[in-house]
């Protein structure tokens, strides 16, 4: 192994600064959320307390954040499940050329790059003209899918680009039907990547703002509620909320990453079950 | 459009174009159908609706079907439009340059200077985790840093570098771009890292054996090979910044404008036809930029 060059230390320092830049502000508000009751939005700390966290749990102090949290959680789960199912199906479809596949791919890319406010505005207008009420579970749900599905699809492309087709051929040669091949060969192999798709589906929905703005109706999701707070709440209670929801996100990410890791481990331990089926 | 479609090269298997292709095509369609339905109802229909409404008229309280070009005439006749579009491109260009420089450096470090693979994955995850947390919260968390009495100002005063707090740290172009860079650099890091990881180390060895300096192999070997990753990152960053309205509004304290804010202002005034016309022009602009960028990269092959 060669000796570290000067450039390594320079780049390592750059990397550390970058990570500080990424996490520094979040850590700062986490510290500031423990401000004493008289504390303000910035340092110095005037005592240390759970005052602002307590405020969060008293409904009258800050609007309906728990209702918003429940809605965001439920919507996130709905979007997650839909994203996984639809992306896997579309990913399977795209392995072969079908009529219009090129066009569909470009439409999916458009869905990714289109300014979010257009989705919000367009869906809002359609519901409005049809006389339907916008609601987070209908229009909001659809609006978020236009953001999560392209990510899911791109992940599925990445997965199937690396997929070894000989497993499938082997299954087919042994007489498995198309469905059996997918169910018992393809899906188990791609399962860890599906955790990734689920992670994207849930977190992108849970934090989505712009596309939900005009499509969620009278009940806010959590990001909308938080944004509403920025205009009328000027106390560290907003930091407390930010800290809690960030911790929640970290926990979710942790669960997903750990389950992907465990799955990989188990697979490495048990290895291939080839030849044990008979 | 047809021209674009023709260029798509699908990596699908070439071994099965025979008798089964009819059935396989049908199955493919059925598998893609849920995606098609979502995109038709929640992407294409809204776009069509926006185009239609952009020709409608509006009173103070309601909108009515019509076919008039007033919304576009007003849009193109107003100085504000050009200024705001210019500001949008300015934000996109500056953010692009900064995220590219930072993102490339980080990805380069991870790919070529971190030696163990598990360390690489750990550090890579460290860079991507913020992507899965709330953008709004990440914006809010700049306030204690940049405010008049914030950490930045008090530190600079303490060090004796400035006498008065700097006013331009928060609610300015500076804070807007800082937030963009903060939010979107990972969109550069991820695809660039992805392409650098696929560079065969043999190529770098060959460059070294032929007497290339580290800098020369960076410029002549690594950079050209990471171009697809750079392009994908560019597509993400440019479209996210051009379509943004919330970062500009929040980080500038409503003192700066881009096209997205123009649209959202019209929406809050219930001037939907005018918002729709602006949205149509913004969409065309973004799609043109993406159309150009897609000429340099085949996204599907690069994933």
Coordinates of C-alpha atoms in Angstrom, one line a residue:
Chain A
X1 CA 0.0 0.0 0.0
X2 CA 1.4 3.3 -1.0
X3 CA 1.8 6.3 1.3
X4 CA -1.0 8.8 1.5
X5 CA -0.3 11.8 -0.7
X6 CA -0.8 15.4 0.2
X7 CA -3.8 15.5 -2.1
X8 CA -5.5 12.8 0.1
X9 CA -5.3 15.0 3.2
X10 CA -6.5 18.0 1.2
X11 CA -9.5 16.1 -0.2
X12 CA -10.2 14.5 3.2
X13 CA -10.4 17.9 4.8
X14 CA -12.7 19.0 2.0
X15 CA -14.9 16.0 2.6
X16 CA -15.1 16.7 6.3
X17 CA -16.1 20.3 5.6
X18 CA -18.7 19.1 3.2
X19 CA -20.2 16.7 5.8
X20 CA -20.2 19.6 8.3
X21 CA -21.9 21.8 5.8
X22 CA -24.6 19.1 5.3
X23 CA -25.2 18.3 8.9
X24 CA -24.1 21.4 10.7
X25 CA -27.3 23.4 10.4
X26 CA -29.5 20.4 11.4
X27 CA -27.3 19.8 14.5
X28 CA -27.5 23.5 15.3
X29 CA -31.3 23.5 15.4
X30 CA -31.3 20.3 17.4
X31 CA -29.2 22.1 20.1
X32 CA -31.3 25.2 19.9
X33 CA -34.5 23.3 20.4
X34 CA -33.4 22.7 24.0
X35 CA -33.5 26.5 24.6
X36 CA -34.8 27.7 27.9
X37 CA -38.3 29.2 28.0
X38 CA -36.9 32.7 27.4
X39 CA -34.6 31.6 24.7
X40 CA -34.8 32.9 21.1
X41 CA -34.2 31.6 17.6
X42 CA -30.4 31.9 17.8
X43 CA -27.6 31.5 20.3
X44 CA -26.9 32.3 23.1
X45 CA -28.8 29.5 24.9
X46 CA -30.8 30.9 27.8
X47 CA -30.9 27.8 29.9
X48 CA -31.5 24.3 28.8
X49 CA -35.0 22.8 28.9
X50 CA -37.6 20.6 27.2
X51 CA -40.0 23.6 27.2
X52 CA -40.4 23.7 23.4
X53 CA -40.9 20.0 23.1
X54 CA -43.6 20.2 25.8
X55 CA -45.2 23.0 23.7
X56 CA -45.5 20.6 20.8
X57 CA -47.6 18.2 22.8
X58 CA -50.1 20.9 23.8
X59 CA -52.3 21.1 20.8
X60 CA -53.4 24.7 21.2
X61 CA -49.8 26.0 21.1
X62 CA -49.1 25.0 17.5
X63 CA -52.0 24.0 15.3
X64 CA -52.7 20.4 14.4
X65 CA -49.2 19.0 14.0
X66 CA -50.2 15.5 15.3
X67 CA -53.0 15.2 12.8
X68 CA -50.6 16.4 10.1
X69 CA -48.1 13.8 11.2
X70 CA -50.6 11.0 11.1
X71 CA -51.7 12.1 7.6
X72 CA -48.2 12.3 6.4
X73 CA -47.4 8.9 7.9
X74 CA -50.4 7.2 6.3
X75 CA -49.8 9.0 3.0
X76 CA -46.2 8.0 3.1
X77 CA -47.1 4.3 3.5
X78 CA -49.7 4.5 0.7
X79 CA -47.2 6.1 -1.6
X80 CA -44.5 3.6 -0.6
X81 CA -46.5 0.5 -1.3
X82 CA -47.8 1.9 -4.6
X83 CA -44.4 3.0 -5.7
X84 CA -42.8 -0.4 -5.0
X85 CA -45.6 -2.3 -6.8
X86 CA -45.9 0.0 -9.8
X87 CA -42.1 0.4 -10.2
X88 CA -41.4 -3.3 -10.1
X89 CA -44.1 -4.0 -12.7
X90 CA -42.9 -1.2 -14.9
X91 CA -39.3 -2.3 -14.4
X92 CA -40.3 -5.8 -15.6
X93 CA -42.1 -4.4 -18.6
X94 CA -39.1 -2.3 -19.6
X95 CA -36.8 -5.3 -19.8
X96 CA -38.4 -6.0 -23.2
X97 CA -39.3 -3.5 -25.9
X98 CA -43.0 -3.0 -26.1
X99 CA -45.0 -0.6 -28.2
X100 CA -44.5 2.9 -26.9
X101 CA -41.8 2.0 -24.4
X102 CA -39.5 4.7 -25.6
X103 CA -42.2 7.3 -25.3
X104 CA -43.2 6.0 -21.8
X105 CA -39.6 6.3 -20.7
X106 CA -39.5 10.0 -21.8
X107 CA -42.8 10.7 -20.1
X108 CA -41.4 9.2 -16.9
X109 CA -38.4 11.4 -17.2
X110 CA -40.6 14.4 -17.8
X111 CA -42.4 13.5 -14.5
X112 CA -39.1 13.8 -12.8
X113 CA -37.9 17.1 -14.3
X114 CA -41.2 18.9 -14.5
X115 CA -41.3 21.9 -12.1
X116 CA -43.3 20.6 -9.1
X117 CA -45.6 23.6 -9.1
X118 CA -47.0 22.6 -12.5
X119 CA -48.2 19.3 -11.0
X120 CA -49.7 21.1 -8.1
X121 CA -51.4 23.7 -10.3
X122 CA -52.6 21.3 -13.0
X123 CA -54.1 18.7 -10.6
X124 CA -55.7 21.5 -8.6
X125 CA -57.3 22.9 -11.7
X126 CA -58.6 19.6 -12.9
X127 CA -60.2 18.8 -9.6
X128 CA -61.6 22.3 -9.4
X129 CA -63.2 22.1 -12.9
X130 CA -64.6 18.7 -12.3
X131 CA -66.1 19.9 -9.1
X132 CA -64.1 17.4 -7.0
X133 CA -62.7 18.3 -3.6
X134 CA -58.9 18.0 -3.5
X135 CA -57.8 15.7 -0.7
X136 CA -54.4 14.5 0.4
X137 CA -55.4 10.8 -0.1
X138 CA -56.6 11.3 -3.7
X139 CA -55.1 14.3 -5.5
X140 CA -52.2 14.6 -3.0
X141 CA -51.5 10.9 -3.4
X142 CA -51.5 11.1 -7.2
X143 CA -49.3 14.2 -7.2
X144 CA -46.7 12.6 -5.0
X145 CA -46.6 9.5 -7.2
X146 CA -45.5 11.6 -10.1
X147 CA -42.4 12.4 -8.0
X148 CA -41.7 8.9 -6.4
X149 CA -42.4 6.7 -9.4
X150 CA -39.7 8.0 -11.7
X151 CA -37.2 7.4 -8.9
X152 CA -38.5 3.9 -8.4
X153 CA -38.3 3.2 -12.1
X154 CA -34.7 4.5 -12.4
X155 CA -33.8 2.2 -9.4
X156 CA -35.4 -0.7 -11.2
X157 CA -33.4 0.1 -14.4
X158 CA -30.3 0.1 -12.3
X159 CA -31.3 -3.2 -10.8
X160 CA -32.2 -5.0 -14.0
X161 CA -29.1 -3.6 -15.8
X162 CA -27.1 -5.7 -13.3
X163 CA -29.5 -8.7 -13.3
X164 CA -28.0 -12.0 -14.4
X165 CA -30.5 -13.5 -16.8
X166 CA -29.1 -17.0 -16.6
X167 CA -31.1 -17.6 -13.3
X168 CA -34.3 -17.0 -15.1
X169 CA -33.2 -19.1 -18.1
X170 CA -32.4 -21.9 -15.7
X171 CA -35.8 -21.6 -14.1
X172 CA -37.5 -21.7 -17.5
X173 CA -35.4 -24.6 -18.6
X174 CA -36.7 -26.5 -15.5
X175 CA -40.2 -25.9 -16.6
X176 CA -41.2 -22.9 -14.5
X177 CA -44.0 -20.7 -15.9
X178 CA -43.5 -17.0 -16.4
X179 CA -45.2 -16.2 -13.2
X180 CA -43.3 -18.9 -11.2
X181 CA -40.1 -17.5 -12.6
X182 CA -40.9 -14.0 -11.4
X183 CA -42.3 -15.1 -8.1
X184 CA -39.6 -17.6 -7.1
X185 CA -36.6 -16.3 -8.9
X186 CA -36.7 -12.7 -10.0
X187 CA -38.4 -11.2 -6.9
X188 CA -36.3 -12.9 -4.3
X189 CA -33.1 -11.8 -6.1
X190 CA -34.2 -8.1 -6.4
X191 CA -35.7 -8.0 -2.9
X192 CA -33.0 -6.0 -1.3
X193 CA -33.3 -3.3 -4.0
X194 CA -37.0 -3.2 -3.3
X195 CA -36.1 -1.9 0.2
X196 CA -34.3 0.9 -1.5
X197 CA -37.4 1.7 -3.7
X198 CA -39.6 1.6 -0.5
X199 CA -37.2 4.0 1.2
X200 CA -37.4 6.4 -1.6
X201 CA -41.2 6.0 -1.8
X202 CA -41.8 6.7 1.8
X203 CA -39.3 9.5 2.5
X204 CA -39.9 11.4 -0.7
X205 CA -43.6 11.4 0.1
X206 CA -43.2 12.1 3.8
X207 CA -41.1 15.2 3.0
X208 CA -42.8 16.3 -0.2
X209 CA -44.0 19.9 -0.3
X210 CA -44.3 21.5 -3.7
X211 CA -46.5 18.9 -5.4
X212 CA -48.7 18.5 -2.3
X213 CA -49.2 22.3 -1.8
X214 CA -52.4 22.7 -4.0
X215 CA -53.5 19.1 -3.9
X216 CA -53.9 18.3 -0.2
X217 CA -57.1 20.2 0.5
X218 CA -58.1 21.4 3.8
X219 CA -56.0 19.0 5.9
X220 CA -52.3 19.7 5.8
X221 CA -49.5 17.1 5.6
X222 CA -46.6 17.7 8.0
X223 CA -44.3 19.6 5.6
X224 CA -47.2 22.0 4.7
X225 CA -47.9 22.4 8.4
X226 CA -44.2 23.1 9.1
X227 CA -44.1 25.6 6.3
X228 CA -47.2 27.3 7.6
X229 CA -45.5 27.6 11.0
X230 CA -42.5 29.4 9.5
X231 CA -44.7 32.4 8.7
X232 CA -46.3 32.8 12.1
X233 CA -44.3 30.9 14.7
X234 CA -41.2 32.8 15.9
X235 CA -40.1 30.6 18.8
X236 CA -37.8 27.6 19.0
X237 CA -40.9 25.4 19.0
X238 CA -40.3 25.1 15.3
X239 CA -36.8 23.8 15.9
X240 CA -38.2 21.3 18.3
X241 CA -40.6 20.1 15.6
X242 CA -37.8 20.1 13.1
X243 CA -35.6 18.0 15.4
X244 CA -38.3 15.5 16.1
X245 CA -39.3 15.0 12.5
X246 CA -35.6 14.8 11.4
X247 CA -35.1 12.1 14.1
X248 CA -38.1 10.3 12.8
X249 CA -36.7 10.4 9.3
X250 CA -33.3 9.1 10.6
X251 CA -35.1 6.3 12.4
X252 CA -37.0 5.3 9.2
X253 CA -33.8 5.5 7.1
X254 CA -32.0 3.4 9.8
X255 CA -34.7 0.7 9.7
X256 CA -34.6 0.5 5.9
X257 CA -30.8 0.4 5.8
X258 CA -30.5 -2.1 8.6
X259 CA -33.1 -4.4 7.0
X260 CA -31.3 -4.2 3.7
X261 CA -28.0 -5.0 5.5
X262 CA -29.5 -7.9 7.4
X263 CA -31.0 -9.3 4.2
X264 CA -27.6 -9.1 2.5
X265 CA -25.9 -10.8 5.5
X266 CA -28.4 -13.6 5.7
X267 CA -28.0 -14.2 2.0
X268 CA -24.2 -14.3 2.4
X269 CA -24.5 -16.8 5.3
X270 CA -26.9 -19.2 3.7
X271 CA -25.5 -18.7 0.3
X272 CA -27.1 -20.1 -2.8
X273 CA -29.7 -22.8 -2.3
X274 CA -28.9 -24.1 -5.7
X275 CA -29.3 -27.9 -5.9
X276 CA -31.1 -28.1 -2.6
X277 CA -34.5 -27.9 -4.1
X278 CA -34.8 -31.5 -5.0
Chain B
X1 CA -40.7 14.5 -30.5
X2 CA -40.6 11.5 -32.9
X3 CA -37.0 12.3 -33.5
X4 CA -36.2 11.9 -29.8
X5 CA -38.1 8.7 -29.5
X6 CA -36.3 7.1 -32.4
X7 CA -33.0 7.6 -30.6
X8 CA -33.9 5.5 -27.7
X9 CA -31.8 2.4 -27.5
X10 CA -33.3 -0.2 -25.3
X11 CA -31.0 -2.7 -23.7
X12 CA -33.7 -5.3 -23.9
X13 CA -32.8 -8.8 -25.0
X14 CA -32.3 -9.2 -28.7
X15 CA -32.8 -13.0 -28.4
X16 CA -36.6 -13.0 -28.3
X17 CA -38.1 -11.3 -31.3
X18 CA -39.6 -14.5 -32.6
X19 CA -43.1 -16.0 -32.3
X20 CA -43.5 -15.0 -28.6
X21 CA -43.1 -11.3 -29.3
X22 CA -46.8 -10.7 -29.7
X23 CA -47.7 -12.1 -26.3
X24 CA -44.6 -10.6 -24.7
X25 CA -45.6 -7.2 -26.0
X26 CA -49.0 -7.6 -24.4
X27 CA -47.6 -8.7 -21.1
X28 CA -45.2 -5.7 -21.2
X29 CA -48.1 -3.4 -21.7
X30 CA -50.1 -4.9 -18.9
X31 CA -47.0 -4.6 -16.6
X32 CA -46.5 -1.0 -17.6
X33 CA -50.2 -0.1 -17.3
X34 CA -50.3 1.1 -13.7
X35 CA -47.4 3.5 -14.4
X36 CA -49.1 4.6 -17.6
X37 CA -52.3 5.3 -15.7
X38 CA -50.7 7.3 -13.0
X39 CA -48.7 9.4 -15.5
X40 CA -51.7 10.0 -17.7
X41 CA -54.0 11.1 -14.9
X42 CA -51.5 13.0 -12.7
X43 CA -48.9 14.2 -15.2
X44 CA -50.2 14.5 -18.7
X45 CA -53.7 15.5 -17.9
X46 CA -52.5 18.3 -15.6
X47 CA -50.1 19.5 -18.3
X48 CA -53.0 19.5 -20.9
X49 CA -55.2 21.3 -18.4
X50 CA -52.6 24.0 -17.7
X51 CA -52.2 24.6 -21.5
X52 CA -55.9 24.9 -21.9
X53 CA -56.4 27.2 -18.9
X54 CA -53.5 29.4 -20.1
X55 CA -55.9 30.6 -22.8
X56 CA -58.8 31.2 -20.4
X57 CA -59.8 34.5 -18.9
X58 CA -60.0 35.5 -15.2
X59 CA -62.0 37.9 -13.1
X60 CA -61.0 38.8 -9.7
X61 CA -62.7 35.8 -8.2
X62 CA -63.1 33.2 -10.9
X63 CA -61.9 31.9 -14.1
X64 CA -63.9 31.3 -17.3
X65 CA -63.3 29.3 -20.4
X66 CA -62.2 31.3 -23.4
X67 CA -59.7 31.4 -26.1
X68 CA -57.6 34.5 -25.7
X69 CA -53.9 35.3 -25.9
X70 CA -54.0 38.0 -23.3
X71 CA -52.2 36.0 -20.7
X72 CA -49.3 35.4 -23.0
X73 CA -49.4 38.9 -24.4
X74 CA -49.2 40.3 -20.9
X75 CA -46.4 37.8 -20.0
X76 CA -44.2 38.7 -22.9
X77 CA -45.1 42.4 -22.7
X78 CA -43.9 42.7 -19.1
X79 CA -40.3 43.6 -18.0
X80 CA -40.9 41.5 -14.9
X81 CA -41.0 38.3 -16.9
X82 CA -37.6 38.8 -18.5
X83 CA -36.0 39.9 -15.2
X84 CA -37.5 36.9 -13.4
X85 CA -36.5 34.4 -16.2
X86 CA -33.0 35.9 -16.1
X87 CA -32.9 35.5 -12.3
X88 CA -34.0 31.8 -12.7
X89 CA -31.2 31.1 -15.1
X90 CA -28.8 32.9 -12.9
X91 CA -29.7 30.8 -9.9
X92 CA -29.5 27.7 -12.0
X93 CA -26.1 28.5 -13.5
X94 CA -24.4 29.5 -10.2
X95 CA -25.9 26.6 -8.3
X96 CA -24.9 24.2 -11.1
X97 CA -21.3 25.4 -11.1
X98 CA -21.0 25.1 -7.3
X99 CA -22.7 21.8 -6.9
X100 CA -20.6 20.4 -9.8
X101 CA -17.3 21.6 -8.2
X102 CA -18.3 20.3 -4.8
X103 CA -20.0 17.2 -6.0
X104 CA -17.2 16.1 -8.2
X105 CA -14.6 16.7 -5.5
X106 CA -16.5 14.7 -3.0
X107 CA -17.2 11.8 -5.5
X108 CA -13.5 11.8 -6.6
X109 CA -12.4 11.6 -3.0
X110 CA -14.8 8.7 -2.2
X111 CA -14.0 6.8 -5.4
X112 CA -10.2 7.1 -5.5
X113 CA -8.9 8.0 -2.1
X114 CA -11.1 5.9 0.2
X115 CA -9.6 2.5 0.0
X116 CA -11.9 0.1 1.8
X117 CA -15.2 -0.6 0.2
X118 CA -17.2 -0.7 3.4
X119 CA -15.8 2.8 4.3
X120 CA -16.8 4.0 0.8
X121 CA -20.3 2.8 1.3
X122 CA -20.5 4.3 4.8
X123 CA -19.2 7.7 3.7
X124 CA -21.5 7.6 0.6
X125 CA -24.5 7.0 2.8
X126 CA -23.4 9.8 5.1
X127 CA -23.6 12.1 2.1
X128 CA -27.0 10.8 0.9
X129 CA -29.0 10.5 4.2
X130 CA -29.9 14.2 4.2
X131 CA -31.6 13.7 0.9
X132 CA -34.2 11.5 2.7
X133 CA -35.0 14.2 5.3
X134 CA -37.2 17.3 5.0
X135 CA -36.0 20.1 2.7
X136 CA -38.1 22.6 4.6
X137 CA -36.5 21.8 7.9
X138 CA -33.0 21.9 6.2
X139 CA -33.8 25.4 5.0
X140 CA -35.1 26.5 8.4
X141 CA -31.9 25.3 10.0
X142 CA -29.9 28.0 8.2
X143 CA -31.7 30.7 10.1
X144 CA -29.6 30.5 13.4
X145 CA -26.5 30.6 11.2
X146 CA -27.2 33.4 8.9
X147 CA -29.5 35.8 10.9
X148 CA -28.4 39.2 11.9
X149 CA -27.4 37.9 15.3
X150 CA -26.7 34.5 14.0
X151 CA -23.6 32.3 14.4
X152 CA -21.8 33.5 11.3
X153 CA -22.1 37.2 12.2
X154 CA -21.3 36.8 15.9
X155 CA -18.3 34.7 15.0
X156 CA -17.0 37.2 12.5
X157 CA -17.4 40.0 14.9
X158 CA -15.7 38.1 17.7
X159 CA -12.8 37.4 15.4
X160 CA -12.6 41.2 14.6
X161 CA -13.1 40.6 10.9
X162 CA -16.2 42.9 10.7
X163 CA -17.6 45.6 12.9
X164 CA -21.3 45.5 11.9
X165 CA -23.3 42.4 11.3
X166 CA -23.4 41.5 7.6
X167 CA -26.9 42.1 6.3
X168 CA -26.6 40.1 3.1
X169 CA -26.2 36.7 4.8
X170 CA -29.9 36.0 5.2
X171 CA -32.7 37.0 2.9
X172 CA -30.5 37.6 -0.1
X173 CA -29.3 35.9 -3.3
X174 CA -26.4 34.6 -1.2
X175 CA -28.7 32.6 1.2
X176 CA -30.9 31.4 -1.7
X177 CA -27.9 29.9 -3.5
X178 CA -26.4 28.6 -0.3
X179 CA -29.6 26.7 0.4
X180 CA -29.7 25.4 -3.2
X181 CA -26.2 24.1 -2.9
X182 CA -27.0 22.6 0.5
X183 CA -30.1 20.9 -0.8
X184 CA -29.0 19.7 -4.2
X185 CA -25.2 18.9 -4.1
X186 CA -26.1 15.2 -3.4
X187 CA -27.8 15.1 -6.8
X188 CA -24.3 15.6 -8.2
X189 CA -22.4 13.4 -5.8
X190 CA -24.6 10.3 -6.4
X191 CA -24.4 10.0 -10.2
X192 CA -20.8 11.1 -10.4
X193 CA -19.8 8.7 -7.7
X194 CA -21.7 6.0 -9.6
X195 CA -19.7 6.6 -12.8
X196 CA -16.3 7.0 -11.1
X197 CA -16.8 3.6 -9.5
X198 CA -17.0 2.0 -12.9
X199 CA -13.7 3.4 -14.1
X200 CA -11.3 0.6 -14.6
X201 CA -8.3 1.2 -12.3
X202 CA -6.2 -0.2 -15.2
X203 CA -6.8 2.9 -17.1
X204 CA -5.4 5.1 -14.4
X205 CA -2.4 2.8 -14.1
X206 CA -1.8 3.1 -17.8
X207 CA -2.0 6.8 -17.6
X208 CA 0.6 6.8 -14.8
X209 CA 2.9 4.4 -16.7
X210 CA 2.8 6.7 -19.6
X211 CA 4.0 9.5 -17.5
X212 CA 0.8 11.4 -16.8
X213 CA 0.8 13.4 -13.7
X214 CA -2.1 13.0 -11.2
X215 CA -3.7 16.2 -12.6
X216 CA -3.3 15.1 -16.2
X217 CA -5.0 11.7 -15.6
X218 CA -7.8 13.6 -13.7
X219 CA -8.4 15.9 -16.7
X220 CA -7.8 13.5 -19.5
X221 CA -9.0 10.1 -18.1
X222 CA -11.3 10.6 -15.2
X223 CA -13.2 13.7 -16.2
X224 CA -14.2 12.4 -19.7
X225 CA -15.3 9.1 -18.2
X226 CA -17.5 10.7 -15.6
X227 CA -19.2 12.9 -18.1
X228 CA -22.4 10.8 -18.1
X229 CA -22.7 11.1 -14.3
X230 CA -22.0 14.8 -14.5
X231 CA -24.8 15.1 -17.1
X232 CA -27.3 13.2 -15.0
X233 CA -26.4 15.4 -12.0
X234 CA -26.7 18.5 -14.1
X235 CA -30.2 17.4 -15.3
X236 CA -31.3 17.0 -11.6
X237 CA -29.8 20.2 -10.3
X238 CA -30.8 22.5 -13.2
X239 CA -34.4 21.3 -13.2
X240 CA -34.8 21.4 -9.5
X241 CA -33.5 24.9 -9.3
X242 CA -35.4 26.2 -12.3
X243 CA -38.7 24.7 -11.0
X244 CA -38.2 25.8 -7.5
X245 CA -40.4 28.4 -5.8
X246 CA -40.2 27.6 -2.1
X247 CA -36.5 27.9 -1.5
X248 CA -36.4 31.3 -3.2
X249 CA -39.4 32.4 -1.3
X250 CA -38.2 31.2 2.1
X251 CA -34.5 32.0 1.9
X252 CA -35.0 35.4 0.4
X253 CA -37.7 36.3 2.8
X254 CA -39.9 37.0 -0.3
X255 CA -37.4 39.6 -1.5
X256 CA -36.3 37.8 -4.6
X257 CA -38.2 36.2 -7.4
X258 CA -37.8 33.4 -9.9
X259 CA -40.3 32.0 -12.3
X260 CA -41.7 29.5 -9.8
X261 CA -42.5 32.3 -7.4
X262 CA -44.2 34.3 -10.2
X263 CA -46.5 31.3 -10.8
X264 CA -47.1 30.7 -7.1
X265 CA -47.9 34.4 -6.6
X266 CA -50.5 34.3 -9.4
X267 CA -52.0 31.2 -7.8
X268 CA -52.3 32.8 -4.4
X269 CA -54.2 35.7 -6.2
X270 CA -56.4 33.1 -7.9
X271 CA -55.1 34.3 -11.3
X272 CA -54.9 30.8 -12.6
X273 CA -54.9 31.5 -16.3
X274 CA -52.0 33.9 -15.9
X275 CA -50.2 31.3 -13.7
X276 CA -50.9 28.7 -16.3
X277 CA -49.4 30.8 -19.1
X278 CA -46.2 31.3 -17.1
X279 CA -46.1 27.6 -16.3
X280 CA -46.4 26.7 -19.9
X281 CA -43.4 28.9 -20.8
X282 CA -41.4 27.6 -17.8
X283 CA -42.2 24.0 -18.9
X284 CA -41.1 24.6 -22.4
X285 CA -37.9 26.2 -21.2
X286 CA -37.1 23.4 -18.8
X287 CA -37.8 20.7 -21.5
X288 CA -35.6 22.5 -24.0
X289 CA -32.7 22.5 -21.5
X290 CA -33.3 18.9 -20.7
X291 CA -33.6 18.0 -24.4
X292 CA -30.2 19.5 -25.0
X293 CA -28.7 17.7 -22.0
X294 CA -30.1 14.4 -23.0
X295 CA -28.2 14.5 -26.2
X296 CA -25.1 14.0 -24.3
X297 CA -26.1 11.0 -22.2
X298 CA -28.1 7.9 -22.4
X299 CA -29.7 7.8 -18.9
X300 CA -30.8 4.2 -19.1
X301 CA -27.5 2.8 -20.0
X302 CA -25.7 4.8 -17.2
X303 CA -27.8 3.6 -14.3

